[in-house]
Structures are given as structure tokens and as C-alpha cells.
Coordinates of C-alpha atoms in Angstrom, one line a residue:
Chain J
X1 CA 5.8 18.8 -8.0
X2 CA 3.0 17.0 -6.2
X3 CA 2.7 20.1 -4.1
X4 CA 2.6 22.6 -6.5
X5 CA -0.2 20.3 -8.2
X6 CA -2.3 20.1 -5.3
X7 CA -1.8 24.0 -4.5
X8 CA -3.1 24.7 -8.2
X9 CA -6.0 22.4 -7.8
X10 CA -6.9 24.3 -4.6
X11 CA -6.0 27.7 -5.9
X12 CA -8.8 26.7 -9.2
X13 CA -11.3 25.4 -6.9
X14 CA -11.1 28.6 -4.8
X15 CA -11.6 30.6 -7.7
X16 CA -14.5 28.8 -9.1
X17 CA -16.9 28.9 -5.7
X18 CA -19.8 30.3 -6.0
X19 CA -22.4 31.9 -4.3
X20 CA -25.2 29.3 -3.3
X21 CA -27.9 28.5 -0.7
X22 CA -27.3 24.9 0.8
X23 CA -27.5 22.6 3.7
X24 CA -25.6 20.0 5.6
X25 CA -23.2 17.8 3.6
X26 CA -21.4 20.7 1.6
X27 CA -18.6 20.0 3.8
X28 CA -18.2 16.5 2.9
X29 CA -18.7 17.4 -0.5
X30 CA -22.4 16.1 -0.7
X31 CA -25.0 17.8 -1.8
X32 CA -28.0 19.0 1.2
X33 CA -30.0 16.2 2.9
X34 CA -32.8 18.6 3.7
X35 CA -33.8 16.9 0.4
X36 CA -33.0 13.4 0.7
X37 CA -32.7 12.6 4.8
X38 CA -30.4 9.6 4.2
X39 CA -27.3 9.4 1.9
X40 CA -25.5 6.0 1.2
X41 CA -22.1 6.2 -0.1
X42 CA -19.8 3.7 -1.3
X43 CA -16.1 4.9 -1.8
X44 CA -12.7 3.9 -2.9
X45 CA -9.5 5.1 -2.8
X46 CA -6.0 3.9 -4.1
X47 CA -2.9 4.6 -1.6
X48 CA 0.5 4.1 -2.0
X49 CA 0.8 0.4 -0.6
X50 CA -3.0 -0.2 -0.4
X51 CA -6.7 -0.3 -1.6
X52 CA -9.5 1.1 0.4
X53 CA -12.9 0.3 0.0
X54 CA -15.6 1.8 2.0
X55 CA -19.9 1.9 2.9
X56 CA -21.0 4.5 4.8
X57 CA -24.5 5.7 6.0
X58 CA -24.9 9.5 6.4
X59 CA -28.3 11.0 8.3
X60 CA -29.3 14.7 9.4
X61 CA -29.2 18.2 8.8
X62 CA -27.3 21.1 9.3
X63 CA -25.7 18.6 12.2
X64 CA -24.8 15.2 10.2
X65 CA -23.4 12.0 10.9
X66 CA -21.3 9.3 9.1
X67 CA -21.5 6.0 9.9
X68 CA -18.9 3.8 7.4
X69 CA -17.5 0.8 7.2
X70 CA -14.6 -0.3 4.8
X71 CA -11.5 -2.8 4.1
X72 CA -8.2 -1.6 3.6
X73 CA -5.9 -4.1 1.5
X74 CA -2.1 -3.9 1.3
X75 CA -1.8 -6.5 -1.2
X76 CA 1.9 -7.0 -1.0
X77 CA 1.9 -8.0 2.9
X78 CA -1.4 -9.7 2.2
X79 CA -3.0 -7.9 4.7
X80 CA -6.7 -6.7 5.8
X81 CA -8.1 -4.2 8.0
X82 CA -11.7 -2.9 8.2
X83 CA -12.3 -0.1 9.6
X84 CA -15.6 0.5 11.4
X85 CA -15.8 5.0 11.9
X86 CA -18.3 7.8 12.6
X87 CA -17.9 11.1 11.4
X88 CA -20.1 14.2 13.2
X89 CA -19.9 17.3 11.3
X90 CA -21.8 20.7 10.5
X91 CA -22.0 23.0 7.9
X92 CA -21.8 26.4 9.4
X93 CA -22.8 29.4 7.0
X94 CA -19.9 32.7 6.6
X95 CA -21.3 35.4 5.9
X96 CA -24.2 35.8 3.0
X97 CA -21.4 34.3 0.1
X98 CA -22.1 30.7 0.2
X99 CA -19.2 29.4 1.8
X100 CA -19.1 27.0 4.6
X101 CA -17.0 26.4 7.4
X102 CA -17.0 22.5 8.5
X103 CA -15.7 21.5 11.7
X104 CA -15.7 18.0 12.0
X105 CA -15.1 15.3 15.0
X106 CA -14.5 11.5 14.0
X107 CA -13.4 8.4 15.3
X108 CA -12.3 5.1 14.1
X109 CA -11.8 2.3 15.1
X110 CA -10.0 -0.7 12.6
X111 CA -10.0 -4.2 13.2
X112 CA -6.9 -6.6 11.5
X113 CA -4.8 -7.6 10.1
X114 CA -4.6 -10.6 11.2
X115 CA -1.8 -13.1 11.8
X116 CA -0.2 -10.3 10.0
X117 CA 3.0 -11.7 7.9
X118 CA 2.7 -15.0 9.1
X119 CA 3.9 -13.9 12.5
X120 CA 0.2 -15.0 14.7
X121 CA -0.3 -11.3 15.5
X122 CA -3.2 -9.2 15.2
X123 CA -4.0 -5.7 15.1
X124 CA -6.3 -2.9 16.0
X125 CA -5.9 0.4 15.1
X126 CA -8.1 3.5 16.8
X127 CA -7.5 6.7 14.9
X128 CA -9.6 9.8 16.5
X129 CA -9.6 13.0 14.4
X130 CA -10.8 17.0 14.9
X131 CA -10.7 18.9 11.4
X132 CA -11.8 22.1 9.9
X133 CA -12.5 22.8 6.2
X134 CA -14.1 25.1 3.8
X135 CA -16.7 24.5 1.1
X136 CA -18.6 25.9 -1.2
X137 CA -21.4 25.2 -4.1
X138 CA -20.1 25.9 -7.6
X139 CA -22.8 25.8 -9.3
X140 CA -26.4 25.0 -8.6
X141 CA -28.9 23.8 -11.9
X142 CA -32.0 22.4 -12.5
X143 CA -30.0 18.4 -13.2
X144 CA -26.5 18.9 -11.5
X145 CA -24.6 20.6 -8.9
X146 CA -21.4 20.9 -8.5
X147 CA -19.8 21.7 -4.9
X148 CA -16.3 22.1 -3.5
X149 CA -14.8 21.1 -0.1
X150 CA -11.4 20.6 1.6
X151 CA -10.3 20.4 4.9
X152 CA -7.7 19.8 7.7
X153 CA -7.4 17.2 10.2
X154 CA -5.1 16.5 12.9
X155 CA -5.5 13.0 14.0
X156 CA -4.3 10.6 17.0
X157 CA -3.5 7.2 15.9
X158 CA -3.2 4.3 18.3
X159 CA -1.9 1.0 16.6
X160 CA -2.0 -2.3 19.2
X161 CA -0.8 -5.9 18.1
X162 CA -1.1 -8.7 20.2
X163 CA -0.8 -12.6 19.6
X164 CA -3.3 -14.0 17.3
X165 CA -6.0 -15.8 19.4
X166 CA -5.3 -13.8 22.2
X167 CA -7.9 -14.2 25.1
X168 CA -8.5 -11.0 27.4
X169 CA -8.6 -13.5 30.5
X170 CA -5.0 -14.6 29.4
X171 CA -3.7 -10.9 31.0
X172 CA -2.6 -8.3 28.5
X173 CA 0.3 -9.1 26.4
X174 CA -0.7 -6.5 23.9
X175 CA 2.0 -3.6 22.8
X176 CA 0.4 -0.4 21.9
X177 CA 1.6 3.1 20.3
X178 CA 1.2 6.2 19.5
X179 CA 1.1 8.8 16.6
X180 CA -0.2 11.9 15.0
X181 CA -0.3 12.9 11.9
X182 CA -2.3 15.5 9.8
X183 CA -4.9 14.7 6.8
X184 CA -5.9 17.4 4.3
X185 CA -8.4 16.6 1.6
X186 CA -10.1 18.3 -0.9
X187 CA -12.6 17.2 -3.2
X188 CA -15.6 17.9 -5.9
X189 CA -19.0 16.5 -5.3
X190 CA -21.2 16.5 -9.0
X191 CA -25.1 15.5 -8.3
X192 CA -26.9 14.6 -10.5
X193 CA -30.8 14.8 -10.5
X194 CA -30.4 15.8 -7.3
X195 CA -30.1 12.0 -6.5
X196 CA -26.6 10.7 -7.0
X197 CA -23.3 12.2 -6.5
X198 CA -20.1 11.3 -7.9
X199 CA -17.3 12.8 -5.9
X200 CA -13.7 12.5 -7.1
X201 CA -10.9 14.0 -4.3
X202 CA -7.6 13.7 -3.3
X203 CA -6.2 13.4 0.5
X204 CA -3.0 14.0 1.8
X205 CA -1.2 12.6 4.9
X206 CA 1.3 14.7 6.4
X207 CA 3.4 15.6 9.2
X208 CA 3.4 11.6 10.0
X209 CA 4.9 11.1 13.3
X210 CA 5.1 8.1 15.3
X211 CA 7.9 6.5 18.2
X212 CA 10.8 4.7 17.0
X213 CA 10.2 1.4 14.9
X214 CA 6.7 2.1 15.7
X215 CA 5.5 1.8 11.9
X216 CA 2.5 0.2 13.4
X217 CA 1.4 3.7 14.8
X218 CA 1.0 5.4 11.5
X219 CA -2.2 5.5 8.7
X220 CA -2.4 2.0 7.3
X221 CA -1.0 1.1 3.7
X222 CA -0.6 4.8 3.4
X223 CA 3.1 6.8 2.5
X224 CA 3.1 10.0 4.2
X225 CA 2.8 12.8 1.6
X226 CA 1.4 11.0 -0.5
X227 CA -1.5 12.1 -2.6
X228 CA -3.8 10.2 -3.5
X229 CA -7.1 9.7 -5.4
X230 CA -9.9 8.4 -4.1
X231 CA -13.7 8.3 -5.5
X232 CA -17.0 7.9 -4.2
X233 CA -20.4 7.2 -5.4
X234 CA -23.6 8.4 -2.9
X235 CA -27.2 8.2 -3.4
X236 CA -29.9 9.9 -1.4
X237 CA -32.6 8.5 0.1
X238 CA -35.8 8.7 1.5
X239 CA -38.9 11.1 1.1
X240 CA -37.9 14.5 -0.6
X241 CA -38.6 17.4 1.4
X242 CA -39.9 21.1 0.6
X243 CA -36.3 22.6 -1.6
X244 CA -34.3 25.3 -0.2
X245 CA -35.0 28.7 -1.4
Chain X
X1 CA -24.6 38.3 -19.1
X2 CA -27.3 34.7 -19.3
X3 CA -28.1 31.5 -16.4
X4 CA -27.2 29.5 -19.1
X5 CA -23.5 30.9 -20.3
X6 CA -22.9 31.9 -16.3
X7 CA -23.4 28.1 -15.8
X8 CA -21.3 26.9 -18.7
X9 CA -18.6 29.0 -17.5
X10 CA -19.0 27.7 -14.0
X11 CA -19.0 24.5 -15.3
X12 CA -15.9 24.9 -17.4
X13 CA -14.3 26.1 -14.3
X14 CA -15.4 23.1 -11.9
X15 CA -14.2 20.8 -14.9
X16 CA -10.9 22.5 -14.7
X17 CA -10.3 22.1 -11.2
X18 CA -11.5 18.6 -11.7
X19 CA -8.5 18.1 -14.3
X20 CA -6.5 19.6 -12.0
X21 CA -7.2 17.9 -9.2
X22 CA -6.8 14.5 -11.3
X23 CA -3.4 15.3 -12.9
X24 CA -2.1 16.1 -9.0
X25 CA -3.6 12.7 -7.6
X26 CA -1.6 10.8 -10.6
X27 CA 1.4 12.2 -10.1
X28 CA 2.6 8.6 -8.6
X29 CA 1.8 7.4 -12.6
X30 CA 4.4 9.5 -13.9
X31 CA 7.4 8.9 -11.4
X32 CA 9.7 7.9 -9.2
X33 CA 11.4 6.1 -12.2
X34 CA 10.6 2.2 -11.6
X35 CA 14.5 1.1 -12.8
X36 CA 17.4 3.1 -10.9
X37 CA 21.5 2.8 -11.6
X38 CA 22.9 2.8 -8.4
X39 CA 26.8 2.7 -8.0
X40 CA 27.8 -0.9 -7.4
X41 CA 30.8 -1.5 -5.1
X42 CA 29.8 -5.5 -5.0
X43 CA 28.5 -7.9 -7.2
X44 CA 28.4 -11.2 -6.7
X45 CA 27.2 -14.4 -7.2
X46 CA 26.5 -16.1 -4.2
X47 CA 24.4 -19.3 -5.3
X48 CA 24.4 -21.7 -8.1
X49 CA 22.9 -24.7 -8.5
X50 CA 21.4 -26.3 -11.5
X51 CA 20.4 -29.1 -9.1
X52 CA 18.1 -27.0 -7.4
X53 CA 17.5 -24.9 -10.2
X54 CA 18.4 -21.5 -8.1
X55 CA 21.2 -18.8 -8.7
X56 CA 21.2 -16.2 -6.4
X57 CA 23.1 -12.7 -6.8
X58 CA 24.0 -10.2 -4.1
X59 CA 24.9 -6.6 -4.8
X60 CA 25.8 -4.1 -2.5
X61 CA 25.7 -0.1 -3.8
X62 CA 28.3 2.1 -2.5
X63 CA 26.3 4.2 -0.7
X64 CA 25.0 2.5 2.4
X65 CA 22.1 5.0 2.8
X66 CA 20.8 3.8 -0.6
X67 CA 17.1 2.6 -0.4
X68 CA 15.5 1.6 -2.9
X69 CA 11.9 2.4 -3.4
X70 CA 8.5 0.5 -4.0
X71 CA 8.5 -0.8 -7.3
X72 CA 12.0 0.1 -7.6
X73 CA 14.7 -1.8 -9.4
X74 CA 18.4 -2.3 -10.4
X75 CA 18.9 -4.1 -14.1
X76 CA 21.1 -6.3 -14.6
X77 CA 22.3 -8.7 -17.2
X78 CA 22.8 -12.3 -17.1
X79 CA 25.0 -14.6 -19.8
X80 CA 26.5 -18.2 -19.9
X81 CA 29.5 -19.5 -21.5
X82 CA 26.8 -21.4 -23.7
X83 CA 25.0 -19.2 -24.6
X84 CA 22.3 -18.1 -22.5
X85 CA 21.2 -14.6 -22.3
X86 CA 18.8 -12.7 -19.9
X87 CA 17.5 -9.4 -18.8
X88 CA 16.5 -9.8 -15.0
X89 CA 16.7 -7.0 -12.2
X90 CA 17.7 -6.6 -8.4
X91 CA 15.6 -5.9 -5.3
X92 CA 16.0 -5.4 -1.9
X93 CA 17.1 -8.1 0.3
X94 CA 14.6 -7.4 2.9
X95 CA 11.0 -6.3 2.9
X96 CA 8.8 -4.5 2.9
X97 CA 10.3 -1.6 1.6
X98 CA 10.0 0.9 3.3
X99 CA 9.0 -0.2 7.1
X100 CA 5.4 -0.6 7.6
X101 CA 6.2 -4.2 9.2
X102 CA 8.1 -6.3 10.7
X103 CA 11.3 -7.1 8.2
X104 CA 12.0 -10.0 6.6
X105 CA 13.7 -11.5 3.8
X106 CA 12.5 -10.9 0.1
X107 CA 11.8 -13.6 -2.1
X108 CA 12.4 -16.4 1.0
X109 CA 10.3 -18.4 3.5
X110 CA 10.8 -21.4 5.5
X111 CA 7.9 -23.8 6.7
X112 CA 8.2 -26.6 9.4
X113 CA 6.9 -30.2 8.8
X114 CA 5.8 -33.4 11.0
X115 CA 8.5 -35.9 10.7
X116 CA 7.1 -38.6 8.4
X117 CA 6.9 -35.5 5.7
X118 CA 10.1 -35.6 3.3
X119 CA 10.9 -32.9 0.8
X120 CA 9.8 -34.9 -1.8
X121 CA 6.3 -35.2 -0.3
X122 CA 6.0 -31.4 -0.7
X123 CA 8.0 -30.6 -4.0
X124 CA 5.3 -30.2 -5.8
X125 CA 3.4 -27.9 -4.1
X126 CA 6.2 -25.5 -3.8
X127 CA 6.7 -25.6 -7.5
X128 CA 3.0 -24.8 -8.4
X129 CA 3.9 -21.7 -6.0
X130 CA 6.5 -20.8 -8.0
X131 CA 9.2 -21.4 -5.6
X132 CA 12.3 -23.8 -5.4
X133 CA 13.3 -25.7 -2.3
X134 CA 16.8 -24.4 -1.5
X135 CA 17.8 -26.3 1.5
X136 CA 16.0 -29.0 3.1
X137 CA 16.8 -30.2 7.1
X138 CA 16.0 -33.6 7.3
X139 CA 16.6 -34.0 11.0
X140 CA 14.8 -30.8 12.1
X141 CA 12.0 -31.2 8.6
X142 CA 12.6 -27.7 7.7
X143 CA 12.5 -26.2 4.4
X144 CA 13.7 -23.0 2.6
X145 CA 12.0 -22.1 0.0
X146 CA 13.2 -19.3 -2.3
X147 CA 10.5 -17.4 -4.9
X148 CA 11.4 -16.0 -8.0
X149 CA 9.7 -12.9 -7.7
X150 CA 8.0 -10.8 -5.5
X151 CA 4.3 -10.6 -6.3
X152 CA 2.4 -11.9 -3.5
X153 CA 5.3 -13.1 -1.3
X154 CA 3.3 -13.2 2.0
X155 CA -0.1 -14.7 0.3
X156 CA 1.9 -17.4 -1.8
X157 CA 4.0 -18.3 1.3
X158 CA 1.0 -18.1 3.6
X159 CA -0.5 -20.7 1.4
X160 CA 1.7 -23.3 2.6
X161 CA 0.1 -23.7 5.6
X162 CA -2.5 -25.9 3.5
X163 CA 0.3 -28.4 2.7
X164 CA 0.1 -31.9 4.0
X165 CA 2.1 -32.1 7.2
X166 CA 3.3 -28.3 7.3
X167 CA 3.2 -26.9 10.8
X168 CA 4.2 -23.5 10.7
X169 CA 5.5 -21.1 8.1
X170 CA 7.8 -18.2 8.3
X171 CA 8.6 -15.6 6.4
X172 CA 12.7 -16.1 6.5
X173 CA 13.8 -13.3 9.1
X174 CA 17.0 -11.0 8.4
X175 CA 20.1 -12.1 10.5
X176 CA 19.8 -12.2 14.2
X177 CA 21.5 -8.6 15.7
X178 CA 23.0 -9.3 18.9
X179 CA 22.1 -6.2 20.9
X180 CA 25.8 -5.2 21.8
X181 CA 25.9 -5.4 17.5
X182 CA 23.2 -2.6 16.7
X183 CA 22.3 -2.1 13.4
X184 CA 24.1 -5.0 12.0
X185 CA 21.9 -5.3 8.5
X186 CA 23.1 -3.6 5.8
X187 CA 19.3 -2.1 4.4
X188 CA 21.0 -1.3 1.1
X189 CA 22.1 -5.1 -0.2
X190 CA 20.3 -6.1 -3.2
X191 CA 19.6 -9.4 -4.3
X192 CA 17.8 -11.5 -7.0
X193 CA 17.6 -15.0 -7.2
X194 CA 17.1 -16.7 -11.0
X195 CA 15.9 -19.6 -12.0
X196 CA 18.1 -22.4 -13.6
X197 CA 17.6 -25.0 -15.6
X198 CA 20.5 -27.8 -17.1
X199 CA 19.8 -28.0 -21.1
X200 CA 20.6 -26.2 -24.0
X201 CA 20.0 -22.1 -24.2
X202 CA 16.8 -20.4 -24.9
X203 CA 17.5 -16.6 -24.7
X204 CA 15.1 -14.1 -23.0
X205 CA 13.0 -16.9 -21.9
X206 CA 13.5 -16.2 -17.9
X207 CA 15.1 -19.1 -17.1
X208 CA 18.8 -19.8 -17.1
X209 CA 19.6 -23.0 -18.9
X210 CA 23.0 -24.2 -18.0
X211 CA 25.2 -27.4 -18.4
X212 CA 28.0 -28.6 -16.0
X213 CA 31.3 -26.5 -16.5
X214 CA 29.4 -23.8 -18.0
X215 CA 30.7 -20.1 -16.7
X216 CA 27.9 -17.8 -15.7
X217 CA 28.3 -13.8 -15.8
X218 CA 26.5 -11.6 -14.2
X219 CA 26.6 -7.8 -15.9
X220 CA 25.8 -4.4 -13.6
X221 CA 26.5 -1.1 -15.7
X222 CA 27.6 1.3 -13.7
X223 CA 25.9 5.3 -13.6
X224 CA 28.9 7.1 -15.1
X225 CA 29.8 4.4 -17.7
X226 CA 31.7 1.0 -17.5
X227 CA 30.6 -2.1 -15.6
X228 CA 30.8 -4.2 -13.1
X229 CA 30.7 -8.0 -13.1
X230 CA 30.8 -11.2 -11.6
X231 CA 31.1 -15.1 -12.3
X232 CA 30.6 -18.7 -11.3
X233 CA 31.4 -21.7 -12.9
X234 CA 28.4 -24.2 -12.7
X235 CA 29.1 -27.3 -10.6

């Protein structure tokens, strides 16, 4: 059902891109910073077994980068990490119809939990991902936007615990492992004023694989197939720029 | 056809896909049912003491494979020869369901002390946790301490490492599986413990008032009709 949800939303959105001149940031579902050079963004998202909250500084053009930083709460295991990432993308124009393909490089790198269940461990997590997407403006007015974007990810996931305290001189007792999975998201970016975006998307975990018992080596607080909702808020900044014709 | 009605309808569309998009994310709102019937091929009562206020119930399901999920859970019904009546509901035995850490037992932890710390000396603070000491080892100053529900296991337990004279805490691990053993833990046991209380019955209050000789039944219906139950006569 969730599937069949997802493919209708995809299947709408398709159908309601629209022709549109833009630059960077269509991609990530933000409107152009040829107008606005800088773009802060705070975010949230609700997973299955956790909470994600999120900062993030975005600067450039038709080349952009993401620089965030975030928490991500399981509540039930009373546990934290904070993830530290940067995201490099481009919006590359197809064709004269407004559509953008996004390829996308990021890497992150996520610090805790902590003493995680009482057991004096820590962990890191380093999650390094290569994507492609599609997006597209919907519509383009004089006080609001709308644009489209989803894409596909395949990401490599490396989840190390070690004791709690643990000094690097001490020798490495750490454990590390493993996995892949694949993240596909899709969301809707609305500006308004050409100043601040609400963007409303869902993501999508799938094809979660990871060793043996190695639960550590998959996405933090997140179920795979699961869908869920996040939001985010951005507002550009800095001088405004000659528009795009 | 007009900017202005090619923009509406544009708009209309985008809103769509917006709903769309909305009613896929919140699919999670509208299911996996939270309460699941399970056949039962235990039930039993495997605790009872109004002494230190704790009944504990064990169920088994008769499929081994069972799971149940996040949020998930089993009712059940509780009466007394006296006249006590609740509602309460079974859980996993171990956590966190499903894997995303190291197991251990639901509802449980277990702290160390220094040796001039008695169980008296840290009563208190379990109770304004919510928990009940179960067992107490006076020669080794180690406590059990069983929770009544499952919100904020980890956090409430980890708390306990501000208690006066408390030198470690633990989240209670499942039995020890010998190697030559293998999977030795039966994943599909449910469990719920209950709080009790000696005095007179207050029905549907959450707490199990008892008195001494009083027998206490435990009710599961079963999927296809009938039920399943089990007793203990209070001490």
C-alpha cells in the first residue's frame, strides 16, 4: 500500500512539471541561488524509531554545496547521534523542457551514541553516498514557486563502536562494519517571495543490507522501507542578484 | 487559455501531489494494528508477590517465528478472587524490537552498589522511577529492578547512575547462550509484569490490589475463539 502510495505521488508529480528557467538548487528541491547566494535550512524528519533534526548551509550555483549538521534521537534506546555531512551537487539542464538531472556526491560523517544502552560504548557512523535525481519547476509566479525533485542514492555505511572513553594511544579495540543500502526521496519545494521555502518530502530506505548481527551497519533509527515524512524550512540570503530570464 | 487559470491549475496539481505525497508518508498512522491476537500455547504466571508489589506473566505464542512489532501488543485480562479487575497487555521479553542494538530484557535492569548502601537506602528512588525492586543481593549489593512499562526504559534506568552509592547499571541481559547451545532465546516469549498492591479492589485502576489467599487469573482470548488462562494463589 505504502508503495502504491509513493508510486501515485511520483506518477502526480511527474505529471504536473512544468516548463521553467532555473538554477542550482532545483535538485534539492530549492529554489535558484543565483538570487540569493546563500540558503540556510533547518529540517526535520520523523523515522520509524527516531527523530531527526537538522541545519544546514548551502552556497553556489549551478555547482552547490551542503554543509549540515543535525541530531538524530531514538528515544526509546535513549540514544543521540549528530551527524556532521556535505552534499555537492549540480543541476544539469535536459533538453529546452525544464527538467533537471541532479547528480549528487555526499558524505557523512555521525558522531554517538554514546555509552549507548548503558553498555560504555560509543559509536561513529560514516555513510558516503552517489545519487541521481530528476526535478523540475512547477510553476513559477510573481510570490511562489513551486518545484519538484526526487532522486536515488546508493549509499555505503560504515558503523564503528568502541568502548566509551576510548583513547587512540590505548591501540584499537574498535569493531567496524559494513553496509549498503539505497535512499530514494522525493519532495516539493514552495517559495515564497522568492525568500523562504517550505519543502515537505518523503525518503525511502531500501535494499538495506548489512553482515550478520551487524544492525549497527545500517541507517540509524531508520526501518528499511519505511517511508517517511520529513520537512524543511530554508531561507535565502545575501545580496539578490540580476533574475533569470 | 490565461497566466492566471494556467497557474491555478498548476497549482491545483502541485497541491495534489502535495496530498498525495502526505497521505503516502502517513501510512505508518493508519497501521500495522497496535493490539495483535496471537495464538497462545503458554500462559503463565510466573511471579507474585504482594510484598514486592510485582506479578509477572510469561506467554509464549505457538508460532516461534512470531515477532511482534514496535508499538505492538497482546491484551490480556487480569482478575482476583476479590475482586479486582484489569485490562493490561503483553510485550516482548527482550528489546528493542526489532534488532537495532544490543538485546536485552524489557521492562528490567540491575544496578551495582558500594557495600555500606542497603536496598532500603535506594527504595525510594526506584519508586519515583516507577520501578519495583525485585530481588536484592545483599552480599554482592546488587539490585533488580523491574519497570512497569516500557516508555523510556534505557533513560529511566540510565538515571540510576545518579543514586547515592550506585556503581554501575545494566540493562538486565537475556540468558547467557553457551556457544555449543546457539540460538537458545526463544524471541517470541511475551511477558508483562503488573503492579500489586495488598488492600481492598479498585477496578481498572492499574494496579492489582490483592490480600493473602486471594487467587489471581490471568485471561488470553485466543484468535479463533475460546481462551486460555492461568492462576496463582497470592502467598
Amino acid at each position: 500500500m505504502r508503495h502504491i502510495g509513493a508510486g501515485l505521488g511520483l506518477l502526480t508529480l511527474l505529471g504536473a512539471a512544468r516548463v521553467a528557467p532555473v538554477a542550482a538548487q532545483v535538485c534539492a528541491g530549492l529554489p535558484s541561488l543565483r538570487e540569493r547566494p546563500f540558503r540556510v535550512t533547518a529540517s526535520a524528519a520523523s523515522y520509524t524509531y527516531a527523530t531527526a533534526l537538522g541545519v544546514s548551509l548551502t552556497a553556489g550555483r549551478a555547482i552547490y554545496g551542503t554543509l549540515g549538521f543535525g541530531r538524530t534521537r531514538d528515544s526509546e534506546l535513549d540514544a543521540n547521534t549528530y551527524p556532521l555531512s556535505l552534499e555537492i551537487g549540480a543541476d544539469i539542464p535536459v533538453g529546452a523542457h525544464g527538467v533537471f538531472l541532479c547528480p549528487v556526491v555526499s558524505g557523512a560523517v555521525s558522531f554517538g551514541p554514546d555509552d549507548f544502552e548503558l553498555m560504555q560504548e560509543s559509536f561513529r557512523y560514516e555513510d558516503w553516498a552517489v545519487g541521481l535525481g530528476l526535478a523540475a519547476v512547477v510553476m513559477r509566479a510573481r510570490r511562489i514557486s513551486v518545484l519538484v525533485a526526487g532522486s536515488v542514492r546508493a549509499a555505503l555505511l560504515t558503523g564503528t563502536y568502541w568502548p566509551t572513553g576510548y583513547k587512540a594511544a590505548d591501540g584499537d579495540p574498535g569493531s567496524s562494519q559494513t553496509g549498503n543500502y539505497w535512499l530514494a526521496s522525493l519532495s516539493v519545494g514552495i517559495e515564497l517571495n522568492q525568500t523562504v521555502t517550505l519543502r515537505p518530502g518523503v525518503t525511502v530506505p531500501f535494499q538495506v543490507t548489512y553482515p550478520a548481527d551487524a544492525w549497527f551497519a545500517s541507517p540509524f533509527g531508520r526501518k528499511p522501507e519505511e517511508i517517511s515524512l520529513g520537512v524543511a524550512v530554508s531561507i535565502g540570503l545575501g545580496r539578490r542578484s540580476r533574475a533569470v530570464k | 487559455m490565461s497566466t492566471a487559470a494556467r497557474s491555478r491549475g498548476v497549482l491545483l496539481r502541485a497541491g495534489i501531489a502535495s496530498a498525495v505525497l502526505l497521505a503516502a508518508a502517513c501510512t505508518d498512522l493508519f497501521g500495522p494494528s497496535r493490539t495483535v491476537r496471537p495464538v497462545m500455547a503458554t500462559l503463565a504466571i510466573t511471579y507474585l508477590s504482594a510484598t514486592s508489589g510485582i506479578m509477572q506473566i510469561v506467554a509464549s505464542p505457538a508460532d516461534t517465528a512470531f515477532r511482534l512489532g514496535s508499538g505492538q501488543s497482546v491484551p490480556i485480562e487480569i482478575t482476583t478472587s476479590s475482586g479486582d479487575r484489569e485490562a493490561s497487555a503483553l510485550y516482548p521479553q527482550y528489546c528493542p524490537v526489532p534488532m537495532r542494538g544490543w538485546h536485552y530484557t524489557c521492562f528490567e535492569f540491575d544496578f551495582g552498589t558500594r557495600s555500606d548502601v542497603s536496598w532500603q537506602s535506594v527504595n525510594g528512588y526506584v519508586a519515583g522511577i516507577g520501578g519495583r525492586i525485585k530481588t536484592w543481593l545483599s552480599n554482592l549489593h546488587i539490585g533488580f529492578v523491574v519497570l512497569f512499562d516500557l516508555d523510556d526504559q534505557v533513560s529511566r534506568a540510565r538515571s540510576a547512575l545518579s543514586w547515592p552509592g550506585v556503581t554501575y547499571v545494566e540493562l538486565t541481559p537475556p540468558p547467557f547462550c553457551a556457544d555449543d547451545v546457539g540460538n537458545c532465546i526463544d524471541w517470541s516469549t511475551l511477558t508483562r509484569p503488573v503492579y500489586v498492591e495488598a488492600g481492598s479492589p479498585h477496578p481498572g485502576d492499574g494496579t492489582l490490589q490483592v490480600q493473602s489467599g486471594d487467587t489471581v487469573t490471568v485471561v488470553y482470548r485466543q484468535p479463533g475463539g475460546g481462551t486460555m488462562q492461568a492462576q496463582s494463589i497470592v502467598p
